[in-house]
PDB file of C-alpha atoms in Angstrom:
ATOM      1  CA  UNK T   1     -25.017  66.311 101.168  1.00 63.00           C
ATOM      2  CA  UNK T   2     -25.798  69.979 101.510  1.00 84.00           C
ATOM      3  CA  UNK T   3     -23.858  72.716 102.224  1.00 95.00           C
ATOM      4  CA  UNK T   4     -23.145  73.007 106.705  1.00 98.00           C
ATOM      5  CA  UNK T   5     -24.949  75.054 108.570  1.00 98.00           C
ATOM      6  CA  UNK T   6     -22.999  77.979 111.011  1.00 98.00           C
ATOM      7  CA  UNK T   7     -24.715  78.648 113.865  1.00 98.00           C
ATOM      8  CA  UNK T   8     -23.701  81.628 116.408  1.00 95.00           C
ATOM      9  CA  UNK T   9     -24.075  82.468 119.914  1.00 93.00           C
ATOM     10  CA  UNK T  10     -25.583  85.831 119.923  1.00 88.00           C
ATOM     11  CA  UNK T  11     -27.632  85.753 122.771  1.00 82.00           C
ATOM     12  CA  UNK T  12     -26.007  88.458 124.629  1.00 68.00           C
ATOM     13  CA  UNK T  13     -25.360  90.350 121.979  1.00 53.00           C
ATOM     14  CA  UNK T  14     -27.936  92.362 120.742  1.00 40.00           C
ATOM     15  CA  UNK T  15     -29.188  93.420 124.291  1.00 42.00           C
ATOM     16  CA  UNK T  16     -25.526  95.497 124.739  1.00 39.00           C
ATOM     17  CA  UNK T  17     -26.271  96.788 121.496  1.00 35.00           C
ATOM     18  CA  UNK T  18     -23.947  99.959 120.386  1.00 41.00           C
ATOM     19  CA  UNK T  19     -22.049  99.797 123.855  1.00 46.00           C
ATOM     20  CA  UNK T  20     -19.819  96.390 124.454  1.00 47.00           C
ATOM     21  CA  UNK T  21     -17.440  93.976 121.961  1.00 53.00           C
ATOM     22  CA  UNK T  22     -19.689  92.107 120.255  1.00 55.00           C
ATOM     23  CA  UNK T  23     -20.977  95.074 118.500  1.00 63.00           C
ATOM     24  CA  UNK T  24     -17.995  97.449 118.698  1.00 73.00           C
ATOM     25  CA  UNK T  25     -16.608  98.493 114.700  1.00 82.00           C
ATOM     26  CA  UNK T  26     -13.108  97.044 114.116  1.00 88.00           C
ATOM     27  CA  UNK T  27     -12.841  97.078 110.544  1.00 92.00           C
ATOM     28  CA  UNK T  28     -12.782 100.074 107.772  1.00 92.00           C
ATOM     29  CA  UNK T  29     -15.947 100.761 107.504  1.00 91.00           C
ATOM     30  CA  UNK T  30     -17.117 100.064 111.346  1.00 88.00           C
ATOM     31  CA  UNK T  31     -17.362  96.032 110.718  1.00 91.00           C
ATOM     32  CA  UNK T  32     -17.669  93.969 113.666  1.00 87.00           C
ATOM     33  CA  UNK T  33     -16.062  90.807 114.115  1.00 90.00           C
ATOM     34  CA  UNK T  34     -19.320  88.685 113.451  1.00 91.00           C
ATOM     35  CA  UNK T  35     -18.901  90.297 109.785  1.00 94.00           C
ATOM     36  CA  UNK T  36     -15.926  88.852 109.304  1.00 96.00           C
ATOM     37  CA  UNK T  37     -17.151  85.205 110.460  1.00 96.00           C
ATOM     38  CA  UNK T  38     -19.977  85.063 107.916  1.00 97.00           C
ATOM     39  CA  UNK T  39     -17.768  86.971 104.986  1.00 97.00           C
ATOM     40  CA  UNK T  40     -15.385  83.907 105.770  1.00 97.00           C
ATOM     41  CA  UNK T  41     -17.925  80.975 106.751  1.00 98.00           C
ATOM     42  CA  UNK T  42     -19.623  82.038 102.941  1.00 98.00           C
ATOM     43  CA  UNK T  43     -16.659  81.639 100.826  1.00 97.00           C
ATOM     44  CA  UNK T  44     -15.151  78.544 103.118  1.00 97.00           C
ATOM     45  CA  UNK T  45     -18.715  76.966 101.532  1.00 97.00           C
ATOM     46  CA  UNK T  46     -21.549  77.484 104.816  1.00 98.00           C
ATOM     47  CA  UNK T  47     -25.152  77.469 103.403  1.00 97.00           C
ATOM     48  CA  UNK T  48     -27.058  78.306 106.161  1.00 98.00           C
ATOM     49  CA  UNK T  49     -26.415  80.826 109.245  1.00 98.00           C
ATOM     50  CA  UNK T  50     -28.702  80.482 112.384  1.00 97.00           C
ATOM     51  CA  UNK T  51     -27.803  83.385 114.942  1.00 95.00           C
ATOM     52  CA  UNK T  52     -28.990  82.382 118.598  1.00 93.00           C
ATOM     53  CA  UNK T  53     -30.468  85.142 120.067  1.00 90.00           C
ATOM     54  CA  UNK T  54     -32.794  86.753 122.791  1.00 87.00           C
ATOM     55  CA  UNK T  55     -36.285  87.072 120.956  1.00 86.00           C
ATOM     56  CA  UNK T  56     -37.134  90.806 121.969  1.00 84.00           C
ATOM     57  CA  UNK T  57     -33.888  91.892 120.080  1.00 82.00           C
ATOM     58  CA  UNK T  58     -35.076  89.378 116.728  1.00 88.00           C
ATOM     59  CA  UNK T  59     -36.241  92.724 114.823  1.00 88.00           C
ATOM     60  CA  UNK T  60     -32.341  94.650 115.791  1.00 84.00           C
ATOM     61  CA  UNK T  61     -30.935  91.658 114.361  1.00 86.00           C
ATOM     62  CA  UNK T  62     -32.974  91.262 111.511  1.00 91.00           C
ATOM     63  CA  UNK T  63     -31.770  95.185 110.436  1.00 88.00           C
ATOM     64  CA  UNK T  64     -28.567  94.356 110.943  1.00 87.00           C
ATOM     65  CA  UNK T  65     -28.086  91.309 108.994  1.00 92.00           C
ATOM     66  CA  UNK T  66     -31.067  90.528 106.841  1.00 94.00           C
ATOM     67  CA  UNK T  67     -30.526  92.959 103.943  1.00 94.00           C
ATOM     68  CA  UNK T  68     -27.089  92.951 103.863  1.00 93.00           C
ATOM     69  CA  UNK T  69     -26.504  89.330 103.445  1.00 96.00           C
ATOM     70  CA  UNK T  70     -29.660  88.585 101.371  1.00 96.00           C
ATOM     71  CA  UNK T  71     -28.639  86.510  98.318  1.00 96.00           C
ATOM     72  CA  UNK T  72     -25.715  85.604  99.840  1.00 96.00           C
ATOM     73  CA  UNK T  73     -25.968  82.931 102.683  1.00 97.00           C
ATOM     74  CA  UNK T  74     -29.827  81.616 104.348  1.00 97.00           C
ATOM     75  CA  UNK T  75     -30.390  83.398 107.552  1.00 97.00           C
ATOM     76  CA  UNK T  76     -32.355  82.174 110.422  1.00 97.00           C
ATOM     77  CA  UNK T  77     -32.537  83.090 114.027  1.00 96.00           C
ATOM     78  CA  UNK T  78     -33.643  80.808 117.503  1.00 95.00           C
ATOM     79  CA  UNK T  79     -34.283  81.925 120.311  1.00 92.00           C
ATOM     80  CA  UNK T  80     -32.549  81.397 123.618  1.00 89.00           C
ATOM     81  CA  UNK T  81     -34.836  81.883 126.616  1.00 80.00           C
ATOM     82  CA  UNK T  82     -36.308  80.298 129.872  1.00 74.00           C
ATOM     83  CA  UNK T  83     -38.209  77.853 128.921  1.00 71.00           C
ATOM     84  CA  UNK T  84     -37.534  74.568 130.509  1.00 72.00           C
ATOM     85  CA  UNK T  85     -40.763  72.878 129.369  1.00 73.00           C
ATOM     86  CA  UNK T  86     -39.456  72.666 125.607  1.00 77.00           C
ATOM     87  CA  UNK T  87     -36.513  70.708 126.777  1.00 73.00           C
ATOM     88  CA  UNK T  88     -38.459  68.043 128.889  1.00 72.00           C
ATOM     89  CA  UNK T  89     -38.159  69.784 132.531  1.00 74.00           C
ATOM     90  CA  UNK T  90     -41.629  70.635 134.072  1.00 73.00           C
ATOM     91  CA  UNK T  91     -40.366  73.673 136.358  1.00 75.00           C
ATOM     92  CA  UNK T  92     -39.820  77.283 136.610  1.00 72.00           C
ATOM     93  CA  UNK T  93     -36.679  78.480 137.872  1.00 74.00           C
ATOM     94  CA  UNK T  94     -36.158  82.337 138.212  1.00 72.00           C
ATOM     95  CA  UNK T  95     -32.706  82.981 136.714  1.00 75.00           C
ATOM     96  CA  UNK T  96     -31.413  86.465 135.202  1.00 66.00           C
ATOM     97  CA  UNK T  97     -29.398  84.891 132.316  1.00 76.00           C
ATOM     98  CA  UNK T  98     -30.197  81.538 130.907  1.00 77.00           C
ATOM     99  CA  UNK T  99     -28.409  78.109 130.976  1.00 74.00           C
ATOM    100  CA  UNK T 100     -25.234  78.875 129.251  1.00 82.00           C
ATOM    101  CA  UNK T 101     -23.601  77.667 125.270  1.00 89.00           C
ATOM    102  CA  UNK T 102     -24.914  74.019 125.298  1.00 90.00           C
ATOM    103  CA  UNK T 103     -28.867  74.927 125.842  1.00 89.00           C
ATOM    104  CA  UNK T 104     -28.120  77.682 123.368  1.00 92.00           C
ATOM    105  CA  UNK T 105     -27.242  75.273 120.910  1.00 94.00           C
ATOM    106  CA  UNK T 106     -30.648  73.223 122.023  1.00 92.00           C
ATOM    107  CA  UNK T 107     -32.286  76.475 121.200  1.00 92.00           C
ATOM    108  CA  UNK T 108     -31.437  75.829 117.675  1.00 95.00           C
ATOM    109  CA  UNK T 109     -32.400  72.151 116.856  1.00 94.00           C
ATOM    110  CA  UNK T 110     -35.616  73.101 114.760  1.00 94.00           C
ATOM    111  CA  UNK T 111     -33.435  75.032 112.534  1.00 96.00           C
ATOM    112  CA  UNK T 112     -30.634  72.794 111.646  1.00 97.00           C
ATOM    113  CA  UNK T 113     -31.080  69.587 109.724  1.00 94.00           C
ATOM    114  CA  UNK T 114     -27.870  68.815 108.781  1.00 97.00           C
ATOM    115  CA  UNK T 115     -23.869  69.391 110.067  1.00 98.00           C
ATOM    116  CA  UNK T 116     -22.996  72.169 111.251  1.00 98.00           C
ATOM    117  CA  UNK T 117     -20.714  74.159 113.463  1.00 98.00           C
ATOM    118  CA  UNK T 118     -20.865  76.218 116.468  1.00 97.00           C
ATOM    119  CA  UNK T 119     -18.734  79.542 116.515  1.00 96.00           C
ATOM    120  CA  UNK T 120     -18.995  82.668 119.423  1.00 91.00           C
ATOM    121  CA  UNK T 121     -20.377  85.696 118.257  1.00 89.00           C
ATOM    122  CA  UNK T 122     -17.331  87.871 119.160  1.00 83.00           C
ATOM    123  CA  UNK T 123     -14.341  86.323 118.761  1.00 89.00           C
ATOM    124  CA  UNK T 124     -12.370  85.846 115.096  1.00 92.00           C
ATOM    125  CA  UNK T 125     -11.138  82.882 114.044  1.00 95.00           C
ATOM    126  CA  UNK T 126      -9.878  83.394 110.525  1.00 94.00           C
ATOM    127  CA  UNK T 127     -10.662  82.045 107.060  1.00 95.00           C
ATOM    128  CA  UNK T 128      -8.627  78.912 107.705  1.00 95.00           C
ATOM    129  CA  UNK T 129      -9.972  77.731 110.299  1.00 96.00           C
ATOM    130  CA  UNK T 130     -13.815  78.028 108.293  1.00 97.00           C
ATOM    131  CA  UNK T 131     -12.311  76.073 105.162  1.00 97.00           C
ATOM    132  CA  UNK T 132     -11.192  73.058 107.191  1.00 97.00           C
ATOM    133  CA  UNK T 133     -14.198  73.013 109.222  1.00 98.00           C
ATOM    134  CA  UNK T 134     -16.326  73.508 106.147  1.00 98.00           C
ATOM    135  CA  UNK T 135     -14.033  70.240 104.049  1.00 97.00           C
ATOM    136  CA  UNK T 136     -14.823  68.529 107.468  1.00 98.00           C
ATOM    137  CA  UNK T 137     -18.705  68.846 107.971  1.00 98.00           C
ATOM    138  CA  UNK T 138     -19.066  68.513 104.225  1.00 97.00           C
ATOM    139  CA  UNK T 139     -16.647  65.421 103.633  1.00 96.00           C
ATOM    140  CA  UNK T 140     -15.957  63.724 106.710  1.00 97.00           C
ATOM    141  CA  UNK T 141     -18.329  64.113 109.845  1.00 97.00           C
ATOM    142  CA  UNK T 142     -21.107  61.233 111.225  1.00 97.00           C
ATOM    143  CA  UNK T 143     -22.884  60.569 114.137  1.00 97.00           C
ATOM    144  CA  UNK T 144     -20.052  58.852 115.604  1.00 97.00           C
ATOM    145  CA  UNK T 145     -17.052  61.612 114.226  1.00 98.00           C
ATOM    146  CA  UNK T 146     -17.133  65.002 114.782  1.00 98.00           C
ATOM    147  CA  UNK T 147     -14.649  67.617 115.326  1.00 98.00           C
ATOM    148  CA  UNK T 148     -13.400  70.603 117.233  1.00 97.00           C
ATOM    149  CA  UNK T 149     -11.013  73.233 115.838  1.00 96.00           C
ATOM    150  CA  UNK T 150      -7.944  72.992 117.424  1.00 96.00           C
ATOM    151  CA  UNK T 151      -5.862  76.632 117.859  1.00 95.00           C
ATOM    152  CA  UNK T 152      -2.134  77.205 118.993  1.00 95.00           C
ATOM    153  CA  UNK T 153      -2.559  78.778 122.440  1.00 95.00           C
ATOM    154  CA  UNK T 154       0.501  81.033 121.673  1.00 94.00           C
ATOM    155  CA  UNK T 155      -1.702  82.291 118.998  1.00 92.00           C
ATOM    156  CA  UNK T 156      -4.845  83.071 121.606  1.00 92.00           C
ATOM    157  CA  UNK T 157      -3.078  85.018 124.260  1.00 90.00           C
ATOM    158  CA  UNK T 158      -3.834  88.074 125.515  1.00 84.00           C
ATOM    159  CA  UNK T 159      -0.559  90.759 126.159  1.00 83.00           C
ATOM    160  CA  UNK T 160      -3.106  92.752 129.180  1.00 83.00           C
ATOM    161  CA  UNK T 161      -3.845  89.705 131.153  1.00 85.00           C
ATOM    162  CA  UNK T 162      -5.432  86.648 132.305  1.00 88.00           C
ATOM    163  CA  UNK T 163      -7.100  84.401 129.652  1.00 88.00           C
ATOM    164  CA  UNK T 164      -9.438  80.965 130.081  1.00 86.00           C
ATOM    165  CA  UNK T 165      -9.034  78.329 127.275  1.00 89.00           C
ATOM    166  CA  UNK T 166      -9.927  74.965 126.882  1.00 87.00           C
ATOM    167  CA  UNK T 167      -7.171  73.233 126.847  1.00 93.00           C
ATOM    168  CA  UNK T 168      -7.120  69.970 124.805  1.00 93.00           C
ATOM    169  CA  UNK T 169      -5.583  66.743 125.393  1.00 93.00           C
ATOM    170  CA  UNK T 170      -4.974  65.092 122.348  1.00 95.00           C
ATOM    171  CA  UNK T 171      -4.132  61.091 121.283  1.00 95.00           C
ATOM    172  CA  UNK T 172      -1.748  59.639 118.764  1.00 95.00           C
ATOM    173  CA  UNK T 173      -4.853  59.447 115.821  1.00 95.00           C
ATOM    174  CA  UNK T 174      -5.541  63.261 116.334  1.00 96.00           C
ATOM    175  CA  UNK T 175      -8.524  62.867 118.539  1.00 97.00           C
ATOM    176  CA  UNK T 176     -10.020  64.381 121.592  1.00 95.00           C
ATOM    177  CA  UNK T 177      -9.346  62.613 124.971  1.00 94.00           C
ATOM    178  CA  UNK T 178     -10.603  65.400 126.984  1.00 90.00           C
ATOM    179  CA  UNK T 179     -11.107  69.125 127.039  1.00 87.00           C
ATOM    180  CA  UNK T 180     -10.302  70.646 130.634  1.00 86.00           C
ATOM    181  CA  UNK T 181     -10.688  74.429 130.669  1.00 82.00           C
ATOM    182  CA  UNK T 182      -7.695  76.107 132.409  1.00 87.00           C
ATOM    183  CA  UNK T 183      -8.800  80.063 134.202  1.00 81.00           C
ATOM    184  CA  UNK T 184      -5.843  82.384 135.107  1.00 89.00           C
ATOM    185  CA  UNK T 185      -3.459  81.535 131.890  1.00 95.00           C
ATOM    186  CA  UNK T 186      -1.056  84.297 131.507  1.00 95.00           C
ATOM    187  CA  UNK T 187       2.066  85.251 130.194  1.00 95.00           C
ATOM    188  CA  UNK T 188       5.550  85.522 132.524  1.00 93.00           C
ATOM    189  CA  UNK T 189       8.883  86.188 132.109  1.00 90.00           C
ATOM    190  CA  UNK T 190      11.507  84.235 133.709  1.00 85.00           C
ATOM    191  CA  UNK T 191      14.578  85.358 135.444  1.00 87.00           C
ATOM    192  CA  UNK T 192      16.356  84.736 132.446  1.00 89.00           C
ATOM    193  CA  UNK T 193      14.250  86.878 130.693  1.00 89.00           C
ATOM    194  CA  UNK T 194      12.199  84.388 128.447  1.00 89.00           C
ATOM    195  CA  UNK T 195       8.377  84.796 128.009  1.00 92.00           C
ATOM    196  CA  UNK T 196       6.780  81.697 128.525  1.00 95.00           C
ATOM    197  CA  UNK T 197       2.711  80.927 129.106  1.00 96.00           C
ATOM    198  CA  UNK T 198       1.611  79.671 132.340  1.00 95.00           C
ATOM    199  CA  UNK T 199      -1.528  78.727 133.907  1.00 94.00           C
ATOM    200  CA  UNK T 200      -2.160  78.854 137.783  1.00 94.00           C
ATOM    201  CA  UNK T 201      -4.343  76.833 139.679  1.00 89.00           C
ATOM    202  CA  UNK T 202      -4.568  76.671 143.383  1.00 89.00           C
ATOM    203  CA  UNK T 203      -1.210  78.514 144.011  1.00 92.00           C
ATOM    204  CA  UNK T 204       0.523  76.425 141.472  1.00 94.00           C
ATOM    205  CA  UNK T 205       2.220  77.480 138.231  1.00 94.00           C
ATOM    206  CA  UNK T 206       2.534  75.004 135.424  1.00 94.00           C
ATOM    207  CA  UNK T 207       3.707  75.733 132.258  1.00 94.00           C
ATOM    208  CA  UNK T 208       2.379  75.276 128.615  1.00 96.00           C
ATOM    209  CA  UNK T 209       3.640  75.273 125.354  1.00 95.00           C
ATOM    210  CA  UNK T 210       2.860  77.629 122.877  1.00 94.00           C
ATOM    211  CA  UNK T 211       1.521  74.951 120.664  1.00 94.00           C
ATOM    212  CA  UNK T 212      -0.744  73.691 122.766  1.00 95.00           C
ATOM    213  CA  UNK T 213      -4.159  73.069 121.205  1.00 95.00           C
ATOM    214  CA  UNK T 214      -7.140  74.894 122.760  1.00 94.00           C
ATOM    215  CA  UNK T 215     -10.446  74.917 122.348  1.00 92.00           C
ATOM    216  CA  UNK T 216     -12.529  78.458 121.191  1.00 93.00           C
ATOM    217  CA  UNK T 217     -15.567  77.325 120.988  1.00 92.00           C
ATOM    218  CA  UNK T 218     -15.575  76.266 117.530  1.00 96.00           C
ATOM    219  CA  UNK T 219     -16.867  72.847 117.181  1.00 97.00           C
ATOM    220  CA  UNK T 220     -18.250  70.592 114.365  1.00 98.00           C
ATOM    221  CA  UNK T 221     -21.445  68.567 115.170  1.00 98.00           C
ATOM    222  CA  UNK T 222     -24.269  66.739 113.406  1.00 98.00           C
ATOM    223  CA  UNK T 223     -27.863  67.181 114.838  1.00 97.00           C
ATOM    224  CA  UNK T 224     -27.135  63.623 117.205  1.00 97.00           C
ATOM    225  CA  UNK T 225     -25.475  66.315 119.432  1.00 96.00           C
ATOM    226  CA  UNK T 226     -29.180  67.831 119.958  1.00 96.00           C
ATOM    227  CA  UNK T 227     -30.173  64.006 120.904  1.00 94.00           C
ATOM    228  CA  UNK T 228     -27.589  63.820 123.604  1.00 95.00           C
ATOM    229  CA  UNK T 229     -27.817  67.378 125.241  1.00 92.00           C
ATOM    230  CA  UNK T 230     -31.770  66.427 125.745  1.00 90.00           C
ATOM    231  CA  UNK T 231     -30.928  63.690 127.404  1.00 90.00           C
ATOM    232  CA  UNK T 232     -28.668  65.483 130.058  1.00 91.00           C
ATOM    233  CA  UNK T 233     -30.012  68.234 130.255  1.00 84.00           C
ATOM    234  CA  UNK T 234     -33.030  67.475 132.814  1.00 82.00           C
ATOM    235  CA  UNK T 235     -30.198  66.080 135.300  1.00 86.00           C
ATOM    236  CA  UNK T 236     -28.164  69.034 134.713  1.00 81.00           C
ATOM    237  CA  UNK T 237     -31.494  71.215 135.983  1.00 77.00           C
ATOM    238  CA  UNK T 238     -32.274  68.690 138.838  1.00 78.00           C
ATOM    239  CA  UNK T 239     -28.576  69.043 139.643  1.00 79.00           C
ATOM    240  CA  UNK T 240     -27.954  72.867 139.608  1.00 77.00           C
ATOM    241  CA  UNK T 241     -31.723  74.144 139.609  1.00 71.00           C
ATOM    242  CA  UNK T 242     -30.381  75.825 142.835  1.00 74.00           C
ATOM    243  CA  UNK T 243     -26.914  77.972 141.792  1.00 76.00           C
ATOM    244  CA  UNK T 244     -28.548  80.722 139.555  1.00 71.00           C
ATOM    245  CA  UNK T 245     -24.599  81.155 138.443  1.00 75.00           C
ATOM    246  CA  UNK T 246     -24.282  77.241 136.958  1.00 79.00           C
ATOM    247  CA  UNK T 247     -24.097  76.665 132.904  1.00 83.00           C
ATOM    248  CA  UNK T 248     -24.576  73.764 130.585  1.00 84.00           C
ATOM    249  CA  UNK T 249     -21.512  73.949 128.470  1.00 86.00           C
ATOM    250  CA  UNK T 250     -20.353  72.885 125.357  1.00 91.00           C
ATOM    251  CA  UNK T 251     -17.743  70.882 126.073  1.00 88.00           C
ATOM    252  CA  UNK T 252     -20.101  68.936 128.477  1.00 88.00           C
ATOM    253  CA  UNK T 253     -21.700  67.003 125.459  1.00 93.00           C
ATOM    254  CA  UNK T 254     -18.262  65.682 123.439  1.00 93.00           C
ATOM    255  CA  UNK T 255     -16.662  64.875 126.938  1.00 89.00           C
ATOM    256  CA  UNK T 256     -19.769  62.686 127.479  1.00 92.00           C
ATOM    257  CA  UNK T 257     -19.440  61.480 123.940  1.00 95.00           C
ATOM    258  CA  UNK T 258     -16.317  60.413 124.289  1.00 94.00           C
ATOM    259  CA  UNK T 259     -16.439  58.960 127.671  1.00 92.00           C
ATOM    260  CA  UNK T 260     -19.176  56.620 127.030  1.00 95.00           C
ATOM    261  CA  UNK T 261     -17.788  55.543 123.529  1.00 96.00           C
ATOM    262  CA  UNK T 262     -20.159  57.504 121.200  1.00 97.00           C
ATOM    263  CA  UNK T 263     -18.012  59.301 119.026  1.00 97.00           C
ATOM    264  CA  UNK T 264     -14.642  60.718 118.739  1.00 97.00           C
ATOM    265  CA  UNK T 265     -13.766  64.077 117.834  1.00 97.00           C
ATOM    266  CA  UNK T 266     -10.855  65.356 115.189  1.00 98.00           C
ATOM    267  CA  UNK T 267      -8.926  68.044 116.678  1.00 97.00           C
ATOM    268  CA  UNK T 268      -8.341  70.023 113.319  1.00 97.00           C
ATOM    269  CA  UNK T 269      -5.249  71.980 113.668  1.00 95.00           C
ATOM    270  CA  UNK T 270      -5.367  75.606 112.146  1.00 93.00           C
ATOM    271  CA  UNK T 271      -2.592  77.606 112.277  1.00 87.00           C
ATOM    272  CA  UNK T 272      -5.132  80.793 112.612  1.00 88.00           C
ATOM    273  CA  UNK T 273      -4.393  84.122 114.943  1.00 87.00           C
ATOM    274  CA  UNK T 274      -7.285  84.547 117.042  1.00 89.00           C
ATOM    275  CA  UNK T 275      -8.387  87.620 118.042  1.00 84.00           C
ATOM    276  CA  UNK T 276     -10.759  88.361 120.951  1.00 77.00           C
ATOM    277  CA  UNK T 277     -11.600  91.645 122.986  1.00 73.00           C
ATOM    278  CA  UNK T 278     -10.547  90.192 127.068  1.00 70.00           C
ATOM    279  CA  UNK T 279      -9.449  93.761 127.664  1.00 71.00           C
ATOM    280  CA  UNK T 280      -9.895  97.284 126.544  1.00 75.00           C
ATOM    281  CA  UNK T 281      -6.520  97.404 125.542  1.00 79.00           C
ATOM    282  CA  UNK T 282      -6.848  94.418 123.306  1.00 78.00           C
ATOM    283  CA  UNK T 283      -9.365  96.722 121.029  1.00 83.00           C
ATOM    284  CA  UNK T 284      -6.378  98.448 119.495  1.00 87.00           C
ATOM    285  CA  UNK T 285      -4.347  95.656 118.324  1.00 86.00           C
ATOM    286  CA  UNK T 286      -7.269  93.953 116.679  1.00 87.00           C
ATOM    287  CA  UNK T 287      -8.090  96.491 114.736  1.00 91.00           C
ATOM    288  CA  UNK T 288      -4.342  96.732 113.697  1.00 92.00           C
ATOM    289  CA  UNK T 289      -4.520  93.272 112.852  1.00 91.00           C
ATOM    290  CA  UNK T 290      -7.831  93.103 110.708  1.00 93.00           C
ATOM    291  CA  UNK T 291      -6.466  96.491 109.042  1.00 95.00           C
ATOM    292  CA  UNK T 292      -2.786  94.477 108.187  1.00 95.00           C
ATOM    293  CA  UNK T 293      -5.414  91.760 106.798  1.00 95.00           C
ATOM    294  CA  UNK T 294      -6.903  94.662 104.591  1.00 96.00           C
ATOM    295  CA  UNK T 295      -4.282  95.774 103.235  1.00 96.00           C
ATOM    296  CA  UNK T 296      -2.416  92.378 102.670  1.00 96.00           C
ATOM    297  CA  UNK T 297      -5.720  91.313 100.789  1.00 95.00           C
ATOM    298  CA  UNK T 298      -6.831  88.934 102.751  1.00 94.00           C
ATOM    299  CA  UNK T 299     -10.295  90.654 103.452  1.00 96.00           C
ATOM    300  CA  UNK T 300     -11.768  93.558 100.908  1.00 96.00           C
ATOM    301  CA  UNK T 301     -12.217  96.900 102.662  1.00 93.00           C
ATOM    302  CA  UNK T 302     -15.327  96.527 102.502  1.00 91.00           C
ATOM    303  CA  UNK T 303     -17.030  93.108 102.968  1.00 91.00           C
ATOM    304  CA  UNK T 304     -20.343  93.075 102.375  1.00 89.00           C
TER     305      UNK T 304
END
């Protein structure tokens, strides 16, 4: 088997080029986050890197990435857009952004041909978490076992407010039962004066542990998951043709999976700090935190 492919969601990216997260330095030398995904993904064993994008912006992209990591890992690009036709729908639906992460992964099934793993384009997962998804894809995964990465929600949290996660419920083997994402997860202090995470949800507080897995978008797939987001994606379209706002998720294609007996998917556990931009005041502390990973070694000062 070859080496997995990593494919990132770009599509927004390149058209807030210069101005928002995605694109904003945090490293040394003005690296973005995305840098440090492919500097890990290449030494955690990825062949292959397909970047989903919007195809005015290909040529930006190209600049960005096409020199610097030439010789190192294959780069590709697909294209994200709003055509319906290419995914069996005959109609034409005027929308201002398209149909959200799981027809962005459709976008890319002419350019994978093997496992491979979906990641966002701004947020940083860590080496650890690209090793064991790497050992997964390259030892482990089939049509019928696949895999999500599985992070510590403690280690996820934003300090300036509210957070969304996918929030996983996992069985005695390890696996998936379900993925329900949870909006308006924040931290609160008690009247005793602990710090505990809660999520609220029509009025009512519940509380979760800090070990909690959660999903970040970081999934392990073969191409059967291209097979299976074809085939509900036309009802999807008939169903929601009408909210301009609606989305084909991820998640939407391993819940069905699972549901209907398909496959399973490993939650790996990594014991990774993410790090994500939510809020302005989040850009400080993850530059700390990539510049503490500098200087501990984890990450040259310059990566590429």
């Amino acid at each position: 088997m070859g080496k997995p492919t990593l494919v990132v969601l770009a599509a927004g990216m390149a058209s807030r080029y210069g101005s928002l997260k995605q694109v904003d330095g945090f490293g040394p030398h003005g690296e973005t986050i995305i840098d440090y995904s492919i500097y890990d993904a290449i030494r955690a064993g990825f062949g292959k890197v397909v970047f989903i994008i919007r195809e005015e912006f290909e040529q930006v992209m190209r600049e960005k990435f096409d020199k610097k990591l030439s010789g190192k890992i294959e780069v590709d690009y697909a294209f994200q857009d709003f055509n319906l036709k290419k995914f069996g729908v005959d109609r034409e639906i005027e929308r201002t952004k398209p149909w959200g992460t799981a027809h962005a992964v459709m976008s890319a099934k002419d350019k994978v041909d093997g496992p491979f793993c979906v990641i966002n384009a701004d947020d940083f997962y860590g080496y650890d978490a690209f090793k064991k998804m790497a050992d997964f894809l390259t030892n482990d995964v089939n049509d019928s076992h696949m895999s999500l990465m599985g992070f510590e929600l403690g280690n996820t949290m934003s300090d300036y407010g509210y957070v969304s996660r996918g929030v996983c419920e996992v069985n005695a083997e390890g696996h998936m039962d379900s993925v329900t994402e949870r909006v308006n997860i924040f931290y609160k202090t008690d009247d005793a004066g602990n710090k505990k995470i809660v999520y609220e949800e029509n009025g009512v507080e519940t509380e979760l542990p800090a070990d909690t897995r959660v999903s970040m978008n970081f999934w392990g797939f073969t191409p059967k998951v291209f097979d299976i987001a074809l085939s509900l994606f036309p009802k999807f379209v008939e169903e929601n043709g009408d909210n301009p706002k609606s989305e084909f998720f991820i998640p939407t294609i391993p819940d069905y999976m699972v549901k209907e007996g398909l496959a399973d998917y490993r939650v790996i556990p990594t014991s990774s700090k993410w790090f994500g931009v939510t809020y302005m005041e989040d850009k400080p502390i993850v530059q700390e935190s990539i510049s503490k990973l500098v200087a501990d070694g984890v990450y040259p000062e310059k990566l590429f």
